[in-house]
mmCIF file with all atom_site columns, C-alpha atoms in Angstrom:
data_model
loop_
_atom_site.group_PDB
_atom_site.id
_atom_site.type_symbol
_atom_site.label_atom_id
_atom_site.label_alt_id
_atom_site.label_comp_id
_atom_site.label_asym_id
_atom_site.label_entity_id
_atom_site.label_seq_id
_atom_site.pdbx_PDB_ins_code
_atom_site.Cartn_x
_atom_site.Cartn_y
_atom_site.Cartn_z
_atom_site.occupancy
_atom_site.B_iso_or_equiv
_atom_site.pdbx_formal_charge
_atom_site.auth_seq_id
_atom_site.auth_comp_id
_atom_site.auth_asym_id
_atom_site.auth_atom_id
_atom_site.pdbx_PDB_model_num
ATOM 1   C CA . MET A 1 1   ? 158.719 17.210 16.339  1.00 0.00 ? 1386 MET A CA 1
ATOM 2   C CA . ARG A 1 2   ? 156.607 15.772 19.131  1.00 0.00 ? 1387 ARG A CA 1
ATOM 3   C CA . VAL A 1 3   ? 154.584 18.448 20.888  1.00 0.00 ? 1388 VAL A CA 1
ATOM 4   C CA . THR A 1 4   ? 151.892 17.597 23.373  1.00 0.00 ? 1389 THR A CA 1
ATOM 5   C CA . LYS A 1 5   ? 149.186 19.877 24.685  1.00 0.00 ? 1390 LYS A CA 1
ATOM 6   C CA . ASP A 1 6   ? 150.975 20.703 27.939  1.00 0.00 ? 1391 ASP A CA 1
ATOM 7   C CA . CYS A 1 7   ? 154.394 21.224 26.365  1.00 0.00 ? 1392 CYS A CA 1
ATOM 8   C CA . ALA A 1 8   ? 155.628 24.784 26.710  1.00 0.00 ? 1393 ALA A CA 1
ATOM 9   C CA . TYR A 1 9   ? 157.824 24.622 23.612  1.00 0.00 ? 1394 TYR A CA 1
ATOM 10  C CA . PRO A 1 10  ? 159.367 26.976 22.443  1.00 0.00 ? 1395 PRO A CA 1
ATOM 11  C CA . ASP A 1 11  ? 159.347 28.499 25.938  1.00 0.00 ? 1396 ASP A CA 1
ATOM 12  C CA . CYS A 1 12  ? 161.266 25.603 27.432  1.00 0.00 ? 1397 CYS A CA 1
ATOM 13  C CA . GLU A 1 13  ? 162.267 27.563 30.510  1.00 0.00 ? 1398 GLU A CA 1
ATOM 14  C CA . ALA A 1 14  ? 158.603 27.548 31.663  1.00 0.00 ? 1399 ALA A CA 1
ATOM 15  C CA . CYS A 1 15  ? 158.205 23.844 30.995  1.00 0.00 ? 1400 CYS A CA 1
ATOM 16  C CA . GLN A 1 16  ? 156.649 21.775 33.810  1.00 0.00 ? 1401 GLN A CA 1
ATOM 17  C CA . HIS A 1 17  ? 157.965 18.391 32.589  1.00 0.00 ? 1402 HIS A CA 1
ATOM 18  C CA . PRO A 1 18  ? 160.912 16.946 34.563  1.00 0.00 ? 1403 PRO A CA 1
ATOM 19  C CA . ASP A 1 19  ? 162.386 15.562 31.367  1.00 0.00 ? 1404 ASP A CA 1
ATOM 20  C CA . CYS A 1 20  ? 162.124 17.430 28.079  1.00 0.00 ? 1405 CYS A CA 1
ATOM 21  C CA . ILE A 1 21  ? 159.951 15.719 25.527  1.00 0.00 ? 1406 ILE A CA 1
ATOM 22  C CA . MET A 1 22  ? 161.493 17.666 22.666  1.00 0.00 ? 1407 MET A CA 1
ATOM 23  C CA . SER A 1 23  ? 164.062 16.093 20.388  1.00 0.00 ? 1408 SER A CA 1
ATOM 24  C CA . GLU A 1 24  ? 167.672 17.248 20.529  1.00 0.00 ? 1409 GLU A CA 1
ATOM 25  C CA . THR A 1 25  ? 167.500 18.930 17.129  1.00 0.00 ? 1410 THR A CA 1
ATOM 26  C CA . ASP A 1 26  ? 164.454 20.960 18.206  1.00 0.00 ? 1411 ASP A CA 1
ATOM 27  C CA . ILE A 1 27  ? 166.271 22.213 21.287  1.00 0.00 ? 1412 ILE A CA 1
ATOM 28  C CA . THR A 1 28  ? 169.380 23.030 19.271  1.00 0.00 ? 1413 THR A CA 1
ATOM 29  C CA . ALA A 1 29  ? 167.272 25.003 16.794  1.00 0.00 ? 1414 ALA A CA 1
ATOM 30  C CA . LEU A 1 30  ? 165.557 26.902 19.675  1.00 0.00 ? 1415 LEU A CA 1
ATOM 31  C CA . LEU A 1 31  ? 168.894 27.883 21.203  1.00 0.00 ? 1416 LEU A CA 1
ATOM 32  C CA . LYS A 1 32  ? 170.229 29.000 17.807  1.00 0.00 ? 1417 LYS A CA 1
ATOM 33  C CA . ARG A 1 33  ? 167.149 31.196 17.248  1.00 0.00 ? 1418 ARG A CA 1
ATOM 34  C CA . ARG A 1 34  ? 167.635 32.771 20.663  1.00 0.00 ? 1419 ARG A CA 1
ATOM 35  C CA . ARG A 1 35  ? 171.275 33.610 19.900  1.00 0.00 ? 1420 ARG A CA 1
ATOM 36  C CA . ARG A 1 36  ? 170.258 35.171 16.594  1.00 0.00 ? 1421 ARG A CA 1
ATOM 37  C CA . LYS A 1 37  ? 167.566 37.287 18.263  1.00 0.00 ? 1422 LYS A CA 1
ATOM 38  C CA . GLU A 1 38  ? 169.976 38.566 20.887  1.00 0.00 ? 1423 GLU A CA 1
ATOM 39  C CA . ASP A 1 39  ? 172.451 39.958 18.371  1.00 0.00 ? 1424 ASP A CA 1
ATOM 40  C CA . PRO A 1 40  ? 171.219 39.855 14.775  1.00 0.00 ? 1425 PRO A CA 1
ATOM 41  C CA . GLU A 1 41  ? 174.074 42.006 13.447  1.00 0.00 ? 1426 GLU A CA 1
ATOM 42  C CA . ALA A 1 42  ? 176.666 39.554 14.760  1.00 0.00 ? 1427 ALA A CA 1
ATOM 43  C CA . TYR A 1 43  ? 174.825 36.739 12.979  1.00 0.00 ? 1428 TYR A CA 1
ATOM 44  C CA . ARG A 1 44  ? 174.767 38.750 9.695   1.00 0.00 ? 1429 ARG A CA 1
ATOM 45  C CA . GLN A 1 45  ? 178.472 39.468 10.052  1.00 0.00 ? 1430 GLN A CA 1
ATOM 46  C CA . LYS A 1 46  ? 179.133 35.766 10.630  1.00 0.00 ? 1431 LYS A CA 1
ATOM 47  C CA . GLN A 1 47  ? 177.284 34.970 7.398   1.00 0.00 ? 1432 GLN A CA 1
ATOM 48  C CA . ARG A 1 48  ? 179.259 37.638 5.455   1.00 0.00 ? 1433 ARG A CA 1
ATOM 49  C CA . ASP A 1 49  ? 182.568 36.273 6.764   1.00 0.00 ? 1434 ASP A CA 1
ATOM 50  C CA . TYR A 1 50  ? 181.621 32.717 5.818   1.00 0.00 ? 1435 TYR A CA 1
ATOM 51  C CA . ARG A 1 51  ? 180.575 33.757 2.294   1.00 0.00 ? 1436 ARG A CA 1
ATOM 52  C CA . SER A 1 52  ? 183.790 35.716 1.763   1.00 0.00 ? 1437 SER A CA 1
ATOM 53  C CA . ARG A 1 53  ? 185.918 32.732 2.893   1.00 0.00 ? 1438 ARG A CA 1
ATOM 54  C CA . ILE A 1 54  ? 184.061 30.469 0.470   1.00 0.00 ? 1439 ILE A CA 1
ATOM 55  C CA . LYS A 1 55  ? 184.369 33.016 -2.350  1.00 0.00 ? 1440 LYS A CA 1
ATOM 56  C CA . ALA A 1 56  ? 188.099 33.385 -1.791  1.00 0.00 ? 1441 ALA A CA 1
ATOM 57  C CA . THR A 1 57  ? 188.729 29.643 -2.140  1.00 0.00 ? 1442 THR A CA 1
ATOM 58  C CA . LEU A 1 58  ? 186.753 29.241 -5.403  1.00 0.00 ? 1443 LEU A CA 1
ATOM 59  C CA . PRO A 1 59  ? 188.755 29.294 -8.639  1.00 0.00 ? 1444 PRO A CA 1
ATOM 60  C CA . HIS A 1 60  ? 187.870 32.326 -10.732 1.00 0.00 ? 1445 HIS A CA 1
ATOM 61  C CA . CYS A 1 61  ? 187.944 32.551 -14.515 1.00 0.00 ? 1446 CYS A CA 1
ATOM 62  C CA . ASP A 1 62  ? 189.598 35.916 -14.568 1.00 0.00 ? 1447 ASP A CA 1
ATOM 63  C CA . GLY A 1 63  ? 192.779 34.391 -13.154 1.00 0.00 ? 1448 GLY A CA 1
ATOM 64  C CA . CYS A 1 64  ? 192.982 31.480 -15.541 1.00 0.00 ? 1449 CYS A CA 1
ATOM 65  C CA . GLU A 1 65  ? 195.656 31.620 -18.282 1.00 0.00 ? 1450 GLU A CA 1
ATOM 66  C CA . SER A 1 66  ? 193.413 29.513 -20.621 1.00 0.00 ? 1451 SER A CA 1
ATOM 67  C CA . CYS A 1 67  ? 190.591 32.068 -20.701 1.00 0.00 ? 1452 CYS A CA 1
ATOM 68  C CA . VAL A 1 68  ? 190.451 35.206 -22.847 1.00 0.00 ? 1453 VAL A CA 1
ATOM 69  C CA . LEU A 1 69  ? 187.919 37.949 -23.447 1.00 0.00 ? 1454 LEU A CA 1
ATOM 70  C CA . VAL A 1 70  ? 186.317 38.038 -26.885 1.00 0.00 ? 1455 VAL A CA 1
ATOM 71  C CA . ARG A 1 71  ? 184.166 40.853 -28.254 1.00 0.00 ? 1456 ARG A CA 1
ATOM 72  C CA . LYS A 1 72  ? 180.460 40.164 -28.862 1.00 0.00 ? 1457 LYS A CA 1
ATOM 73  C CA . GLU A 1 73  ? 179.334 40.755 -32.427 1.00 0.00 ? 1458 GLU A CA 1
ATOM 74  C CA . LYS A 1 74  ? 175.718 41.745 -31.947 1.00 0.00 ? 1459 LYS A CA 1
ATOM 75  C CA . GLN A 1 75  ? 176.008 43.521 -28.623 1.00 0.00 ? 1460 GLN A CA 1
ATOM 76  C CA . ASP A 1 76  ? 178.454 45.779 -26.811 1.00 0.00 ? 1461 ASP A CA 1
ATOM 77  C CA . GLY A 1 77  ? 180.757 44.079 -24.371 1.00 0.00 ? 1462 GLY A CA 1
ATOM 78  C CA . TYR A 1 78  ? 182.845 40.977 -24.065 1.00 0.00 ? 1463 TYR A CA 1
ATOM 79  C CA . ARG A 1 79  ? 182.442 37.265 -23.216 1.00 0.00 ? 1464 ARG A CA 1
ATOM 80  C CA . ARG A 1 80  ? 184.980 35.005 -21.671 1.00 0.00 ? 1465 ARG A CA 1
ATOM 81  C CA . LEU A 1 81  ? 186.219 32.080 -23.805 1.00 0.00 ? 1466 LEU A CA 1
ATOM 82  C CA . CYS A 1 82  ? 188.112 29.055 -22.559 1.00 0.00 ? 1467 CYS A CA 1
ATOM 83  C CA . ILE A 1 83  ? 190.746 28.379 -25.195 1.00 0.00 ? 1468 ILE A CA 1
ATOM 84  C CA . ALA A 1 84  ? 191.696 24.953 -23.881 1.00 0.00 ? 1469 ALA A CA 1
ATOM 85  C CA . ASP A 1 85  ? 188.152 23.617 -24.266 1.00 0.00 ? 1470 ASP A CA 1
ATOM 86  C CA . MET A 1 86  ? 186.914 26.135 -26.845 1.00 0.00 ? 1471 MET A CA 1
ATOM 87  C CA . ARG A 1 87  ? 183.827 26.872 -24.734 1.00 0.00 ? 1472 ARG A CA 1
ATOM 88  C CA . LEU A 1 88  ? 182.094 30.095 -23.911 1.00 0.00 ? 1473 LEU A CA 1
ATOM 89  C CA . ILE A 1 89  ? 181.692 30.803 -20.224 1.00 0.00 ? 1474 ILE A CA 1
ATOM 90  C CA . GLU A 1 90  ? 178.288 32.089 -19.176 1.00 0.00 ? 1475 GLU A CA 1
ATOM 91  C CA . GLN A 1 91  ? 178.135 35.649 -17.873 1.00 0.00 ? 1476 GLN A CA 1
ATOM 92  C CA . LYS A 1 92  ? 176.346 34.603 -14.722 1.00 0.00 ? 1477 LYS A CA 1
ATOM 93  C CA . VAL A 1 93  ? 179.252 32.394 -13.624 1.00 0.00 ? 1478 VAL A CA 1
ATOM 94  C CA . ALA A 1 94  ? 181.191 34.260 -10.967 1.00 0.00 ? 1479 ALA A CA 1
ATOM 95  C CA . ASN A 1 95  ? 183.629 31.440 -10.418 1.00 0.00 ? 1480 ASN A CA 1
ATOM 96  C CA . SER A 1 96  ? 184.972 28.904 -12.880 1.00 0.00 ? 1481 SER A CA 1
ATOM 97  C CA . PRO A 1 97  ? 182.410 26.457 -14.336 1.00 0.00 ? 1482 PRO A CA 1
ATOM 98  C CA . GLN A 1 98  ? 182.294 22.822 -13.252 1.00 0.00 ? 1483 GLN A CA 1
ATOM 99  C CA . TRP A 1 99  ? 184.025 21.645 -16.416 1.00 0.00 ? 1484 TRP A CA 1
ATOM 100 C CA . CYS A 1 100 ? 186.968 24.092 -16.044 1.00 0.00 ? 1485 CYS A CA 1
ATOM 101 C CA . ARG A 1 101 ? 190.411 22.498 -15.690 1.00 0.00 ? 1486 ARG A CA 1
ATOM 102 C CA . LYS A 1 102 ? 191.413 25.038 -13.103 1.00 0.00 ? 1487 LYS A CA 1
ATOM 103 C CA . ARG A 1 103 ? 188.604 23.887 -10.832 1.00 0.00 ? 1488 ARG A CA 1
ATOM 104 C CA . GLY A 1 104 ? 189.992 20.331 -10.915 1.00 0.00 ? 1489 GLY A CA 1
ATOM 105 C CA . GLN A 1 105 ? 193.438 21.510 -9.811  1.00 0.00 ? 1490 GLN A CA 1
ATOM 106 C CA . ASN A 1 106 ? 192.089 22.902 -6.556  1.00 0.00 ? 1491 ASN A CA 1
ATOM 107 C CA . GLY A 1 107 ? 190.056 19.807 -5.817  1.00 0.00 ? 1492 GLY A CA 1
ATOM 108 C CA . THR A 1 108 ? 186.824 21.726 -5.514  1.00 0.00 ? 1493 THR A CA 1
#
């Protein structure tokens, strides 16, 4: 980002230069910040919608016919086991792991 002493950035409307000395990416970022400030709830909703679309397209282990729940021996609860690969699936994985065959079918 090139900013000189007499540049009014980020208040570009008050700029005295006939041609903007800011790069195109800086101006784009400025306009984006302004839109977010005007309606922050709309921006949050846009983020929620995007995340839900992504989540819906990811393959999930609970829908895979190769995975079953097995009881833990030392603790209460269950773990998911992939029968095809004989691998335990970590609890923190919300969608299928990278090595899952179901993931390869969807091309993700």
